[in-house]
Coordinates of C-alpha atoms in Angstrom, one line a residue:
M1 CA -5.0 10.0 3.2
S2 CA -6.7 7.3 5.1
Y3 CA -8.7 4.4 3.7
I4 CA -10.7 1.9 5.7
A5 CA -12.8 -1.4 4.9
E6 CA -14.3 -4.2 6.8
S7 CA -14.1 -7.7 5.4
N8 CA -14.9 -11.0 7.0
G9 CA -14.8 -9.6 10.5
F10 CA -11.5 -7.9 10.0
K11 CA -11.0 -4.0 9.7
I12 CA -8.1 -2.8 7.4
E13 CA -7.1 0.9 7.6
V14 CA -4.6 2.0 5.2
N15 CA -2.7 5.5 5.2
T16 CA -0.6 6.8 2.3
G17 CA 2.1 9.1 2.1
F18 CA 4.7 10.3 -0.5
D19 CA 8.6 9.7 0.3
F20 CA 10.2 12.9 -1.1
D21 CA 13.7 11.9 0.0
K22 CA 13.9 8.6 -1.7
S23 CA 12.1 9.6 -4.9
N24 CA 13.9 10.7 -8.2
P25 CA 11.6 12.6 -10.7
M26 CA 14.5 12.8 -13.1
R27 CA 14.4 9.0 -13.4
F28 CA 10.6 8.8 -13.1
Y29 CA 10.9 7.1 -9.7
Y30 CA 8.4 8.1 -7.0
L31 CA 8.1 6.2 -3.8
F32 CA 5.1 6.1 -1.9
Q33 CA 4.7 4.7 1.7
Y34 CA 1.6 2.9 3.1
N35 CA 0.9 2.1 6.6
V36 CA -1.6 -0.8 7.1
T37 CA -3.2 -1.7 10.4
I38 CA -5.3 -5.0 10.3
T39 CA -7.8 -5.5 13.4
N40 CA -9.8 -8.6 14.1
L41 CA -13.2 -7.7 15.1
T42 CA -14.5 -11.2 15.3
H43 CA -14.6 -13.7 18.4
N44 CA -12.2 -16.2 16.5
G45 CA -8.5 -16.0 16.0
A46 CA -7.0 -16.4 12.7
Q47 CA -3.4 -16.1 11.2
L48 CA -2.4 -14.1 8.2
I49 CA -0.9 -16.6 5.6
S50 CA -0.1 -14.5 2.3
R51 CA -1.2 -11.5 0.6
K52 CA -1.8 -10.5 -3.0
W53 CA -1.6 -6.8 -4.2
F54 CA -2.8 -5.3 -7.5
I55 CA -0.9 -2.2 -8.2
V56 CA -2.1 0.1 -11.2
D57 CA 0.1 3.2 -12.1
N58 CA -1.4 6.4 -13.8
N59 CA -0.8 4.9 -17.2
G60 CA -3.0 1.9 -16.5
K61 CA 0.0 -0.6 -16.1
E62 CA -0.8 -3.3 -13.6
E63 CA 1.4 -5.2 -11.4
I64 CA 0.7 -8.1 -9.2
I65 CA 2.8 -8.8 -6.0
E66 CA 1.9 -12.0 -3.8
G67 CA 3.9 -13.9 -1.3
P68 CA 3.7 -15.3 2.1
G69 CA 2.9 -13.1 5.1
V70 CA 3.7 -9.3 5.3
L71 CA 7.2 -8.1 5.7
G72 CA 8.4 -11.7 6.5
K73 CA 5.7 -12.1 9.2
Q74 CA 2.7 -14.3 9.6
P75 CA 0.9 -12.7 12.5
Y76 CA -1.9 -14.4 14.6
F77 CA -4.8 -12.2 15.4
D78 CA -6.9 -12.9 18.7
K79 CA -10.2 -11.1 19.1
G80 CA -9.6 -7.4 19.2
Q81 CA -6.1 -7.7 18.2
S82 CA -4.2 -5.6 15.8
F83 CA -1.1 -5.7 13.6
T84 CA 0.3 -2.6 11.9
Y85 CA 3.2 -2.5 9.4
T86 CA 4.7 0.1 6.9
S87 CA 5.7 -0.7 3.3
Y88 CA 6.6 1.2 0.2
C89 CA 5.4 1.1 -3.4
P90 CA 7.6 2.5 -6.2
L91 CA 5.9 3.9 -9.3
T92 CA 7.2 5.5 -12.7
T93 CA 3.9 7.9 -12.5
L94 CA 2.8 10.8 -10.4
K95 CA -0.2 8.7 -9.2
G96 CA -1.4 5.2 -8.9
V97 CA -4.0 2.9 -7.0
M98 CA -3.3 -0.1 -4.9
Y99 CA -5.7 -2.8 -3.4
G100 CA -5.6 -6.6 -2.6
H101 CA -6.4 -9.4 -0.3
Y102 CA -4.9 -11.1 2.7
Y103 CA -5.3 -14.8 2.8
M104 CA -6.2 -16.0 6.3
K105 CA -6.6 -19.3 8.4
D106 CA -8.9 -19.6 11.3
K107 CA -8.1 -21.5 14.4
D108 CA -10.0 -24.6 12.9
G109 CA -7.6 -24.6 9.9
E110 CA -10.3 -23.0 7.3
F111 CA -8.9 -20.6 4.8
F112 CA -10.7 -17.3 4.0
T113 CA -9.8 -14.0 2.3
I114 CA -10.1 -10.4 3.7
D115 CA -10.2 -7.6 1.3
T116 CA -8.2 -4.3 1.5
P117 CA -9.6 -1.0 0.6
E118 CA -8.7 0.6 -2.7
F119 CA -6.1 3.3 -1.8
Y120 CA -4.4 5.8 -3.8
F121 CA -1.2 7.4 -4.3
S122 CA -0.4 10.9 -5.3
I123 CA 2.4 13.4 -4.9
P124 CA 1.3 16.4 -2.9
E125 CA 0.4 19.4 -4.8
E126 CA 3.4 21.5 -3.6
Y127 CA 5.9 18.9 -5.6
T128 CA 3.7 18.8 -8.6
I129 CA 5.4 22.1 -10.3
W130 CA 8.8 20.9 -8.8
T131 CA 8.5 17.7 -10.6
F132 CA 7.3 19.0 -13.8
A133 CA 10.1 21.5 -13.8
L134 CA 12.8 18.8 -13.1
T135 CA 11.6 16.3 -15.7
N136 CA 11.1 19.1 -18.3
N137 CA 14.6 20.7 -17.8
Q138 CA 13.0 24.0 -16.8
F139 CA 15.1 25.0 -13.8
S140 CA 17.0 28.0 -14.0
F141 CA 19.7 28.9 -11.5
S142 CA 20.2 32.7 -11.0

């Protein structure tokens, strides 16, 4: 699924997916992948300084993650430049939502925020029955 937002002259596109191989339903561990592309639509350069994420699982439990840059990088964006990265979000529920902000600094040293779209995590329908059967010990091997 693809989610797009524009904020303060930047376009943020997020694509989400489920990582079946690294998930473990028996331990209520579901790993979701998200790919983010940030594009500068303005005529001014800016640097990504830090980020703050809000993650809410299907039970309403909220977690806040914040820190410098993304994946240890603080990319600089000239006009029209993009930066893409992939990261992961572990959840203990089959669904969740994530949204946040990037804190930026323009070429004049002024700080501003760009908001991400709200994006959703959900295991694919074909895994729902498999997950239910595993977590409720309903597998039979004949």
